[in-house]
C-alpha atoms as a printed R data frame, in Angstrom:
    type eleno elety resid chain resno       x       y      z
1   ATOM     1    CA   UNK     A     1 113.974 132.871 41.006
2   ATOM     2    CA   UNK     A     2 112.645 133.256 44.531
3   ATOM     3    CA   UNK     A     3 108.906 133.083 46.112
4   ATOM     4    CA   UNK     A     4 108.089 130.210 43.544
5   ATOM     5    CA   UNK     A     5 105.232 128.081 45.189
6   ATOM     6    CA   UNK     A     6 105.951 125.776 48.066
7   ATOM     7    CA   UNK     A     7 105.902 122.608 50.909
8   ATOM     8    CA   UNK     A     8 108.017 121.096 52.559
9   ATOM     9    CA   UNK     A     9 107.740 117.799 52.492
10  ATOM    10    CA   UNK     A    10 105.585 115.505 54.563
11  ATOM    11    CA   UNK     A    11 107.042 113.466 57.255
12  ATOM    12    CA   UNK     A    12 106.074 109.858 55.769
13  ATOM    13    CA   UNK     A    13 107.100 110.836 52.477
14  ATOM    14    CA   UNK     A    14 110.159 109.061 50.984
15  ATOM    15    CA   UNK     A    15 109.929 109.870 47.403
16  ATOM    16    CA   UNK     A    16 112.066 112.817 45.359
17  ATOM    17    CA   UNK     A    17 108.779 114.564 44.355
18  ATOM    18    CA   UNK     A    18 105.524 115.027 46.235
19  ATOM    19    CA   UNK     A    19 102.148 116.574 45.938
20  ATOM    20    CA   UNK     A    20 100.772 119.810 46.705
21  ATOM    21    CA   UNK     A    21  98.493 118.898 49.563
22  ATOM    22    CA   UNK     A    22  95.229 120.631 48.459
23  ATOM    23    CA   UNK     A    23  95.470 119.263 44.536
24  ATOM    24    CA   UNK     A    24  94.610 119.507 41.792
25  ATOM    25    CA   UNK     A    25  95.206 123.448 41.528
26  ATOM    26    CA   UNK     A    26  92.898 124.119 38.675
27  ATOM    27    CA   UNK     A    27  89.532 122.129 38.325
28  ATOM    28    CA   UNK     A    28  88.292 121.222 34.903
29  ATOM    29    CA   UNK     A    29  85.378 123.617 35.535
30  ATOM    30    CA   UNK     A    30  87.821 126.598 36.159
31  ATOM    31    CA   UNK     A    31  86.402 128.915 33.587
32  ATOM    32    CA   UNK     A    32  82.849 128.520 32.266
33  ATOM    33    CA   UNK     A    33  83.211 127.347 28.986
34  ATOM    34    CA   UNK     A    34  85.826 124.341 29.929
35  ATOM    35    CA   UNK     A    35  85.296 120.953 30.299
36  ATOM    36    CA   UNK     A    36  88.805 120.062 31.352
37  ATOM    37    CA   UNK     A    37  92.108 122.624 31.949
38  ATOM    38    CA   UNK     A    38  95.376 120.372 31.676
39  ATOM    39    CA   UNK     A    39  98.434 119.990 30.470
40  ATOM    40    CA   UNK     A    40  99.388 123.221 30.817
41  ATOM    41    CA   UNK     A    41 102.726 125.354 30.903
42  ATOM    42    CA   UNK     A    42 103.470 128.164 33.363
43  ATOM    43    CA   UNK     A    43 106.833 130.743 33.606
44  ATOM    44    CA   UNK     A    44 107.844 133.783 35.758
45  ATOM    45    CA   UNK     A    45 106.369 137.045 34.513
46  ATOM    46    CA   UNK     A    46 106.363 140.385 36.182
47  ATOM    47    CA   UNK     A    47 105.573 140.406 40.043
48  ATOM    48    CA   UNK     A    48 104.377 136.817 39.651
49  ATOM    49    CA   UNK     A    49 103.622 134.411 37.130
50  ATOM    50    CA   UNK     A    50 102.100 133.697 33.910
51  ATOM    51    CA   UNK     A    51 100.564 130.557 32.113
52  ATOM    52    CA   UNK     A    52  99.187 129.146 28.466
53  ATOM    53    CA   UNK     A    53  96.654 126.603 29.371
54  ATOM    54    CA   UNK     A    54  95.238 123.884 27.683
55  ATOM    55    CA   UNK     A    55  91.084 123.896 28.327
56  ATOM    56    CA   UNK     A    56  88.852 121.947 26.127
57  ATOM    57    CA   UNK     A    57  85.433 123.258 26.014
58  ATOM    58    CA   UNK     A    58  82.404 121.386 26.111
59  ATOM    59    CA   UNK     A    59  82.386 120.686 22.551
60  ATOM    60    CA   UNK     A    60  85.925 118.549 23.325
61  ATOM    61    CA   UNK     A    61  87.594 121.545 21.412
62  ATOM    62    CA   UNK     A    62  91.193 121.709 21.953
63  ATOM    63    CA   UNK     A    63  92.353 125.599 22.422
64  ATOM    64    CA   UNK     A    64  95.067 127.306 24.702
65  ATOM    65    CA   UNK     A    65  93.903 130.092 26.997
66  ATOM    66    CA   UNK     A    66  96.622 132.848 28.689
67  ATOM    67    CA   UNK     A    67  96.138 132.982 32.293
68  ATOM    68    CA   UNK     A    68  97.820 134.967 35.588
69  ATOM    69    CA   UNK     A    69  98.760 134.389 39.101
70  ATOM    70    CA   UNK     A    70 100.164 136.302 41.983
71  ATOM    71    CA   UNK     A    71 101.619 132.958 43.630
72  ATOM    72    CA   UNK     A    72 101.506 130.062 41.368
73  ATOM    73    CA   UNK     A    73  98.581 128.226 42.918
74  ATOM    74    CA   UNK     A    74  95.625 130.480 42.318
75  ATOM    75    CA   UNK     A    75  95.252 131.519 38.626
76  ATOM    76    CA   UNK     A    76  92.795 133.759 36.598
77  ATOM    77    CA   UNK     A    77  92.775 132.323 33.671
78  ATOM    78    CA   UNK     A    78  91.221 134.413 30.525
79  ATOM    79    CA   UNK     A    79  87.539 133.150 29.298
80  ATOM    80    CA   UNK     A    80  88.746 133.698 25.641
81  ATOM    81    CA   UNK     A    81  91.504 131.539 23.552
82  ATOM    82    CA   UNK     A    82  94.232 132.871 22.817
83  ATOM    83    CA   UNK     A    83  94.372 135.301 19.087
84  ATOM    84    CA   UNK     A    84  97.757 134.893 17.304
85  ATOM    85    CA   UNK     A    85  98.438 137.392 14.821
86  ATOM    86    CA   UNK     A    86 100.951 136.885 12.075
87  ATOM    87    CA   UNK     A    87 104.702 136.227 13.330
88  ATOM    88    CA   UNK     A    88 107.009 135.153 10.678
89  ATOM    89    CA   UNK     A    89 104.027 133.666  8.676
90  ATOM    90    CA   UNK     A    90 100.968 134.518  7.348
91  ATOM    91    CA   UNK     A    91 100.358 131.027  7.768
92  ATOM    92    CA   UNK     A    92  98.726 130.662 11.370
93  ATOM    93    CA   UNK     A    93  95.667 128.046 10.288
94  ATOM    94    CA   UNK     A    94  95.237 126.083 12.719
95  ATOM    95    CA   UNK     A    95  92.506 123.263 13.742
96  ATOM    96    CA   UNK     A    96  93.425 122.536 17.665
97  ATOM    97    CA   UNK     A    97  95.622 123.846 20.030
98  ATOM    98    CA   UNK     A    98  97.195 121.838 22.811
99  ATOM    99    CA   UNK     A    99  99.656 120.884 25.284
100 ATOM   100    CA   UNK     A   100 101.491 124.058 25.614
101 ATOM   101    CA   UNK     A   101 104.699 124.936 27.211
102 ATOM   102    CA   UNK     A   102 106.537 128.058 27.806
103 ATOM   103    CA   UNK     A   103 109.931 129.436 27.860
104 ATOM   104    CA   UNK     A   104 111.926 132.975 27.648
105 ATOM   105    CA   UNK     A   105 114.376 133.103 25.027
106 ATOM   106    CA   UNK     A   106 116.341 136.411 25.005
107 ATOM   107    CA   UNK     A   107 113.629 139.059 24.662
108 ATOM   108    CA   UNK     A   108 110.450 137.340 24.522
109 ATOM   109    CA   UNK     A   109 108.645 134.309 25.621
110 ATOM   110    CA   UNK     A   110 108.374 131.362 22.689
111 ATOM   111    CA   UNK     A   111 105.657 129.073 22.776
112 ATOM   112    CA   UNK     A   112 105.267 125.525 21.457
113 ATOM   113    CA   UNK     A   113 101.983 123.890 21.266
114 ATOM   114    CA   UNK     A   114 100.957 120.457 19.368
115 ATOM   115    CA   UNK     A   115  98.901 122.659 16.416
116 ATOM   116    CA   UNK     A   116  96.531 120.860 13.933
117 ATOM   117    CA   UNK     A   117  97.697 120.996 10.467
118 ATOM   118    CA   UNK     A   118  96.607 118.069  8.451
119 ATOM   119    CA   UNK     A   119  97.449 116.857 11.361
120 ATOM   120    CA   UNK     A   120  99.095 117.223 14.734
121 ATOM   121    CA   UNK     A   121 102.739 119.059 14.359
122 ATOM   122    CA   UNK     A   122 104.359 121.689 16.522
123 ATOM   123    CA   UNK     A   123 103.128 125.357 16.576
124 ATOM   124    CA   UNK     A   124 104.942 128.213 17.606
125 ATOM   125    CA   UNK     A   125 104.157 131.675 19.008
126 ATOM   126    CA   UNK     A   126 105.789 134.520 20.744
127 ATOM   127    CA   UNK     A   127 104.692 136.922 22.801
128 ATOM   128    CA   UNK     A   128 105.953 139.832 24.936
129 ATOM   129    CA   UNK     A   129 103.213 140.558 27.549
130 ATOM   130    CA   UNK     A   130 100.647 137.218 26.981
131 ATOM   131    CA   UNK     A   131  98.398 139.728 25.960
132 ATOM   132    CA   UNK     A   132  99.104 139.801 21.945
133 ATOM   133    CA   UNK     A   133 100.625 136.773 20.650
134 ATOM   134    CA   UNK     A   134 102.740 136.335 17.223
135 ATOM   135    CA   UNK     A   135 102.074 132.838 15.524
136 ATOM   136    CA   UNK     A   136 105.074 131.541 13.374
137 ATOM   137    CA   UNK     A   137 105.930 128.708 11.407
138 ATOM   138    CA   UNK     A   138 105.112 125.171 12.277
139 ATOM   139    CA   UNK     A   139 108.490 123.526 13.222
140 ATOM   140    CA   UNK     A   140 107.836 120.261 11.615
141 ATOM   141    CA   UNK     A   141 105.819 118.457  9.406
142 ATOM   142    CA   UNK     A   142 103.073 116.388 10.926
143 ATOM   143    CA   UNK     A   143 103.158 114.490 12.508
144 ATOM   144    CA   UNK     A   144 104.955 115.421 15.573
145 ATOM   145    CA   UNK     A   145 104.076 116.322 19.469
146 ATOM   146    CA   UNK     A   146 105.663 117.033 22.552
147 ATOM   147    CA   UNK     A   147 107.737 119.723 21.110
148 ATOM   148    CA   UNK     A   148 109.577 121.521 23.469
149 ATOM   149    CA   UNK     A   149 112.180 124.483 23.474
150 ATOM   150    CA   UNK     A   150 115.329 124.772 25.518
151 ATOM   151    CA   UNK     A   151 115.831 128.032 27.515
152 ATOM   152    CA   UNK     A   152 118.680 128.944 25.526
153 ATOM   153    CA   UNK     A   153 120.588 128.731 22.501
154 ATOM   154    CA   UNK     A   154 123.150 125.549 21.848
155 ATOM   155    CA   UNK     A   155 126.262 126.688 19.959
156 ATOM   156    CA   UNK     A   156 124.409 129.436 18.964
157 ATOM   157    CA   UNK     A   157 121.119 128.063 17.180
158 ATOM   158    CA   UNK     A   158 117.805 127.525 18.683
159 ATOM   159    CA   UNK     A   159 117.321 123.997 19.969
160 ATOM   160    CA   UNK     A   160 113.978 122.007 20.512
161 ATOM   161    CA   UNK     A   161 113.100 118.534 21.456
162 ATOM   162    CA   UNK     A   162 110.339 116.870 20.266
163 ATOM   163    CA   UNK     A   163 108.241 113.290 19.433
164 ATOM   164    CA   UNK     A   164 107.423 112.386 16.123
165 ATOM   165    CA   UNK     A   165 104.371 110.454 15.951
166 ATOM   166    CA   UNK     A   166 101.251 109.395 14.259
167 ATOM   167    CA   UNK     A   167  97.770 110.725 13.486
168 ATOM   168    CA   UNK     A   168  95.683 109.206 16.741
169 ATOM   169    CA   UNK     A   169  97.080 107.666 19.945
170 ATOM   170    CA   UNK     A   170 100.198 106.735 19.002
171 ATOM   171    CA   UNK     A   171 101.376 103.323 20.197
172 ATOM   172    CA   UNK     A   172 104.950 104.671 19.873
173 ATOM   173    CA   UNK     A   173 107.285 107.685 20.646
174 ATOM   174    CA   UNK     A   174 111.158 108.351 20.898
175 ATOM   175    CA   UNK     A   175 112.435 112.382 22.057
176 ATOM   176    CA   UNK     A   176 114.898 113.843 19.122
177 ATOM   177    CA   UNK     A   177 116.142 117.163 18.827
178 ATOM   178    CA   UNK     A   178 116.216 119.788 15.984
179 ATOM   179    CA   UNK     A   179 118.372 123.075 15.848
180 ATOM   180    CA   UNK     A   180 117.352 126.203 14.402
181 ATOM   181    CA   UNK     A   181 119.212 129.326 13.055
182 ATOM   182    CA   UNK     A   182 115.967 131.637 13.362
183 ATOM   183    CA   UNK     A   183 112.994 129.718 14.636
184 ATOM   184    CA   UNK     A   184 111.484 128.842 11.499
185 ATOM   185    CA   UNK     A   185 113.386 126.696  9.529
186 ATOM   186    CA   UNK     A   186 114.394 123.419 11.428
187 ATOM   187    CA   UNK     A   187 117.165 120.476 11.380
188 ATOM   188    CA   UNK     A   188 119.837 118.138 11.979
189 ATOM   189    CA   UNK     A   189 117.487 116.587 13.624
190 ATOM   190    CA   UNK     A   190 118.918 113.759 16.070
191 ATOM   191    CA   UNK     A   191 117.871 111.187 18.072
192 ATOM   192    CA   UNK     A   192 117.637 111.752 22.078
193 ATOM   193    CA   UNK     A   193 116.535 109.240 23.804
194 ATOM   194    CA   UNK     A   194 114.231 105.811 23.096
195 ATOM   195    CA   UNK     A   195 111.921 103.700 24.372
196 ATOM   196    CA   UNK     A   196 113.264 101.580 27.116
197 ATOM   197    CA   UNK     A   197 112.907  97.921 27.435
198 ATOM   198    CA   UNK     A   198 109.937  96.327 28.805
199 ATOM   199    CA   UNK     A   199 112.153  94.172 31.036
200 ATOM   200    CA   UNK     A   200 114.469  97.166 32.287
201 ATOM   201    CA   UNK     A   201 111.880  99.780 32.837
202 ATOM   202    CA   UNK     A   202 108.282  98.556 31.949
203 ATOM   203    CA   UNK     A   203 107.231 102.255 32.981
204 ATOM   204    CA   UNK     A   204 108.443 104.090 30.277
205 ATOM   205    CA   UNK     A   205 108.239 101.168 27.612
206 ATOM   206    CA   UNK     A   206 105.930 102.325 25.145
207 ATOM   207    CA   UNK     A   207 106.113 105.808 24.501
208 ATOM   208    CA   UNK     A   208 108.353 108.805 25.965
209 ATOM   209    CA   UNK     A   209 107.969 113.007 25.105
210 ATOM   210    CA   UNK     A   210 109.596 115.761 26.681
211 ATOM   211    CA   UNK     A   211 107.719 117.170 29.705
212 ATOM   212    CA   UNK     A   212 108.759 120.843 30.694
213 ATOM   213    CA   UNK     A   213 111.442 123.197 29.402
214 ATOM   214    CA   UNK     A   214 114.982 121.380 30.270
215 ATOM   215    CA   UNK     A   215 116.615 123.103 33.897
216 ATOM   216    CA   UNK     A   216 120.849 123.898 33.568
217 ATOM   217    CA   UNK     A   217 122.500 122.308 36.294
218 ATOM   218    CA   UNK     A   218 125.827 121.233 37.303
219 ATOM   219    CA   UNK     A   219 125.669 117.739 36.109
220 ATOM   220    CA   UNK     A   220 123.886 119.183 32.815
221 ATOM   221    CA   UNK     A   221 120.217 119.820 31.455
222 ATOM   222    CA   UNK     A   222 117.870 118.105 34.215
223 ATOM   223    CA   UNK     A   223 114.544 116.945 31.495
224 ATOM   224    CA   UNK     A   224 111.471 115.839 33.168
225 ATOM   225    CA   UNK     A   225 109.387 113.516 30.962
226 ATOM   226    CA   UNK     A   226 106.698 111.285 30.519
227 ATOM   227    CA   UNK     A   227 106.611 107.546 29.744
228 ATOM   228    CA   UNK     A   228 103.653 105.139 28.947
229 ATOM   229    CA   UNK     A   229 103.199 101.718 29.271
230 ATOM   230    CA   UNK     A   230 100.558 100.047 27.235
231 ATOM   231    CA   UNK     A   231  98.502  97.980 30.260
232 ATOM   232    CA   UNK     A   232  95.541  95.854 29.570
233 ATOM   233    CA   UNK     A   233  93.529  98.710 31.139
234 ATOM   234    CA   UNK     A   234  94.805 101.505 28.560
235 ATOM   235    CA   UNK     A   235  98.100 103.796 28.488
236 ATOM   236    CA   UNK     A   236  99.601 104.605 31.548
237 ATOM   237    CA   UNK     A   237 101.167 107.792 31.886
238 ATOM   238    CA   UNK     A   238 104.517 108.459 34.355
239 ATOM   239    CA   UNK     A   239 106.678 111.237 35.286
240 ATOM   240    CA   UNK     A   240 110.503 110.504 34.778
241 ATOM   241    CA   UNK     A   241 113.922 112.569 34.705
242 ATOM   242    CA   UNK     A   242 117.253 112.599 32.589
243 ATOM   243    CA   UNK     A   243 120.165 114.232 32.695
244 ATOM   244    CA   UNK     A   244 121.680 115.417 29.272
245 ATOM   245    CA   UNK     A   245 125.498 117.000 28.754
246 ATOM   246    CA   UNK     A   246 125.254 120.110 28.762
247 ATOM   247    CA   UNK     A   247 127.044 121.192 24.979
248 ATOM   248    CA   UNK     A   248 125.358 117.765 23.245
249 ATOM   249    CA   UNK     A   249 122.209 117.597 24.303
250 ATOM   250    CA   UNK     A   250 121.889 114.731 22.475
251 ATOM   251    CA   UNK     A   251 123.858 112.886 24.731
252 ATOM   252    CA   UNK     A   252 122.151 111.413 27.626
253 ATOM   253    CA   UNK     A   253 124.045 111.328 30.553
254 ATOM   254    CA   UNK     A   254 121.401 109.579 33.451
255 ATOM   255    CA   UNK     A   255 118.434 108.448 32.967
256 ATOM   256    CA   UNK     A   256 115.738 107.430 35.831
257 ATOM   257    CA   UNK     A   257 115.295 103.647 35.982
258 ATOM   258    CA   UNK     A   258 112.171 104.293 38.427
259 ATOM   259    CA   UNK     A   259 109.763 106.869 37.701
260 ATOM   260    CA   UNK     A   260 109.314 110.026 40.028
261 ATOM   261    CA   UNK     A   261 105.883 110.362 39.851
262 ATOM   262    CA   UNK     A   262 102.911 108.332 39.128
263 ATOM   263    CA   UNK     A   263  98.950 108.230 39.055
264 ATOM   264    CA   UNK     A   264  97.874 107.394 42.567
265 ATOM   265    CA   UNK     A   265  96.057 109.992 43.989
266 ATOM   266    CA   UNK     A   266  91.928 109.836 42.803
267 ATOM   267    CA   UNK     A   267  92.419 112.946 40.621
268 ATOM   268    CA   UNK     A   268  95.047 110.952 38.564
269 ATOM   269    CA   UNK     A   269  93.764 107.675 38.449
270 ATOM   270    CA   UNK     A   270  89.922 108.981 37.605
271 ATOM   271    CA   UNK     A   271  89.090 111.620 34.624
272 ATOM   272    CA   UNK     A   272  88.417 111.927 31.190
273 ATOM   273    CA   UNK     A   273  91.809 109.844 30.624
274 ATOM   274    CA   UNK     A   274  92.292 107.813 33.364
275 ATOM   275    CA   UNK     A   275  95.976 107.261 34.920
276 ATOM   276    CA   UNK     A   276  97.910 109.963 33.302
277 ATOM   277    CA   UNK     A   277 100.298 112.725 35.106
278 ATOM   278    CA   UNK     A   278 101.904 114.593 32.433
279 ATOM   279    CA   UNK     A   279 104.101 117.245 33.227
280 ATOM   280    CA   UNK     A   280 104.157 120.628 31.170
281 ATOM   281    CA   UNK     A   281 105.906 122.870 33.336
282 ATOM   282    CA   UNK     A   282 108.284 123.394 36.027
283 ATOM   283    CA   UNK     A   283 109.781 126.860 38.197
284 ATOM   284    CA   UNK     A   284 112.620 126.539 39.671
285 ATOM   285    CA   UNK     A   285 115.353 128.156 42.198
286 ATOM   286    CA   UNK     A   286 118.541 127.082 42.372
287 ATOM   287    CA   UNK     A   287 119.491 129.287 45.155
288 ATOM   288    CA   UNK     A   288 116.918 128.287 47.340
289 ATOM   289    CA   UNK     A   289 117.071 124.093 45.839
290 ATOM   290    CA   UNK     A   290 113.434 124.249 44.984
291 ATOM   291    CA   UNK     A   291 110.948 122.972 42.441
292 ATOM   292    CA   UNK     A   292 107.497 123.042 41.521
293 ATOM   293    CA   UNK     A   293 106.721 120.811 38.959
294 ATOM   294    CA   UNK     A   294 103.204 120.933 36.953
295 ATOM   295    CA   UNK     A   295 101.260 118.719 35.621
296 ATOM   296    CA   UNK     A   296  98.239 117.364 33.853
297 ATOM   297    CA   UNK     A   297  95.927 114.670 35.646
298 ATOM   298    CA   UNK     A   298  93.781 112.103 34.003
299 ATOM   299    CA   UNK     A   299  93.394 114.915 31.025
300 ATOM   300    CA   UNK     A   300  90.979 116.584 33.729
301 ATOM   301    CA   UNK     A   301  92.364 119.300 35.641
302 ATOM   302    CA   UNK     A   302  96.027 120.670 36.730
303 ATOM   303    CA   UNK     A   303  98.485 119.571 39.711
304 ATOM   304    CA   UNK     A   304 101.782 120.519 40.952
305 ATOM   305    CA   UNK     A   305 104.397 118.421 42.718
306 ATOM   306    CA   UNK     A   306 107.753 119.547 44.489
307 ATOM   307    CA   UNK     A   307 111.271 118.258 44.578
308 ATOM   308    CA   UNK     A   308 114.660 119.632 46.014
309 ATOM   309    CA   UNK     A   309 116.425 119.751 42.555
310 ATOM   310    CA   UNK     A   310 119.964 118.155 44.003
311 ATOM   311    CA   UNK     A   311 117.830 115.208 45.465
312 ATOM   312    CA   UNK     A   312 116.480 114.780 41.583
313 ATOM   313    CA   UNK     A   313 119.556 115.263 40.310
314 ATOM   314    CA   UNK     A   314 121.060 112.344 42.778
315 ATOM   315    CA   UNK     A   315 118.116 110.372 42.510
316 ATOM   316    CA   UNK     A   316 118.698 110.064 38.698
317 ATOM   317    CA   UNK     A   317 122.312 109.329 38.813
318 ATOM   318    CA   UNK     A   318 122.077 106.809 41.399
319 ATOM   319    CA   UNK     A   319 119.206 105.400 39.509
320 ATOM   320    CA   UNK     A   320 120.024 105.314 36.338
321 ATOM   321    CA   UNK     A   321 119.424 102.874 33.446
């Protein structure tokens, strides 16, 4: 797609990925009942763009919100949560809402979410206009986060990655993937990618989960995703890439040594959470070699970062573990 937001980037700048220069995008105060708007997951839709965001109110309650933008920077983002109506269940109970992301699958946009169910799993939703919304089966038993849908079918079944987990801040965290016939009932689940070693990449040592919908490129499915280290001043949250084959995306072809993108800036290092970019979304042209990646900061409010998508690509391969 074309007119997807955009800078060049700065002179000094020798990194693959760099920051919008007026971030964060969306303060924590961005509608009147939040007290943070992160985390969130954005996609092309009509003459601009579209978004499910994450915005805890000031009772620390975790819902997701629809929101709307002309240019991908300044959004209007509804004062109301989102109201799912029955999908392919009449089973849509549901304690918390968070971390959305976003894709269009066919004829309709899907949406995953880590729901509360005994417990935090993955939620799913459709919708055709993000104006009424069609909640469906939970993918997976809890307890599971981080689940995340690629843009298209995989030998003709659905396919979604995801990171099973615990019940509170999990001190642990590999990606696997599950197939689906029909979006509801889930399996041959495999294993993606792990942890890496503390001595290899300390980075991404801890805990890893699928960032934003995985990108088709020459070299295969270009993955953005976070990894943690556990640091003596709390989880660390990074931005990294992989590259996975294209039929098997199970497979990992590359996978970034270094990470991309990390807290530095005050917005990221300072928050309710402090040190945490976690990316959620990303837009993309191919025929333009642009990127616009989004992300969460310090579980406080919402950035974006952009990267020419063959210097990622290159990056990771030349960088690979």
């Amino acid at each position: 797609m074309k007119n997807i937001p955009w800078q060049e980037k700065p002179e000094n700048c020798r990194d693959v990925l760099w920051r919008h220069s007026e971030n964060p995008i969306i303060d924590r105060y961005a509608i009147p009942t939040s007290n943070s708007i992160f985390n969130s997951a954005v996609v092309p839709f009509e003459d601009g763009f579209a978004g499910v965001f994450r915005c805890d109110n000031k009772a620390v309650q975790m819902n997701i919100f629809a929101g709307f933008s002309k240019d991908g920077i300044n959004w209007d983002i509804n004062h109301e949560p989102i109201e799912m109506q029955a999908g392919n269940t009449q089973m849509i109970d549901s304690d918390y809402k968070y971390d959305p992301r976003v894709t269009f699958i066919e004829d309709r946009y899907w949406i995953t979410w880590c729901n509360g169910y005994h417990g935090p799993t993955i939620g799913i939703a459709y919708t055709f206009d993000f104006k009424e919304f069609f909640q469906c089966e939970n993918a997976f038993l809890p307890f599971n986060r981080n689940g995340v849908l690629f843009p298209t079918k995989i030998n003709g079944k659905y396919a979604m990655l995801s990171r099973p987990s615990d019940n509170g801040h999990t001190p642990f965290g590999d990606i696997y993937i599950s197939y689906s016939p029909d979006m509801k009932y889930w399996g041959e689940h495999r294993c993606v990618m792990k942890v890496a070693p503390f001595e290899k990449s300390a980075w991404q040592c801890t805990k890893i989960g699928a960032g934003p919908v995985p990108i088709l490129t020459d070299e295969g499915w270009l993955l953005f995703y976070h990894g943690v280290i556990a640091t003596c001043n709390g989880f660390r949250y990074s931005v990294g890439a992989a590259i996975l084959d294209e039929n098997e995306p199970d497979k990992v072809k590359y996978r970034s040594q270094p990470y991309l993108l990390a807290p530095a800036e005050l917005y990221e290092m300072t928050g309710d959470v402090p040190n945490v970019v976690f990316p959620c979304a990303a837009l993309h042209s191919h025929e333009e070699d642009k990127l616009a990646l989004y992300y969460g900061a310090a579980d406080t409010c919402t950035g974006v970062a952009y990267g020419k998508i063959s210097e990622i690509v290159d990056f990771v391969k030349n960088n690979s573990l």
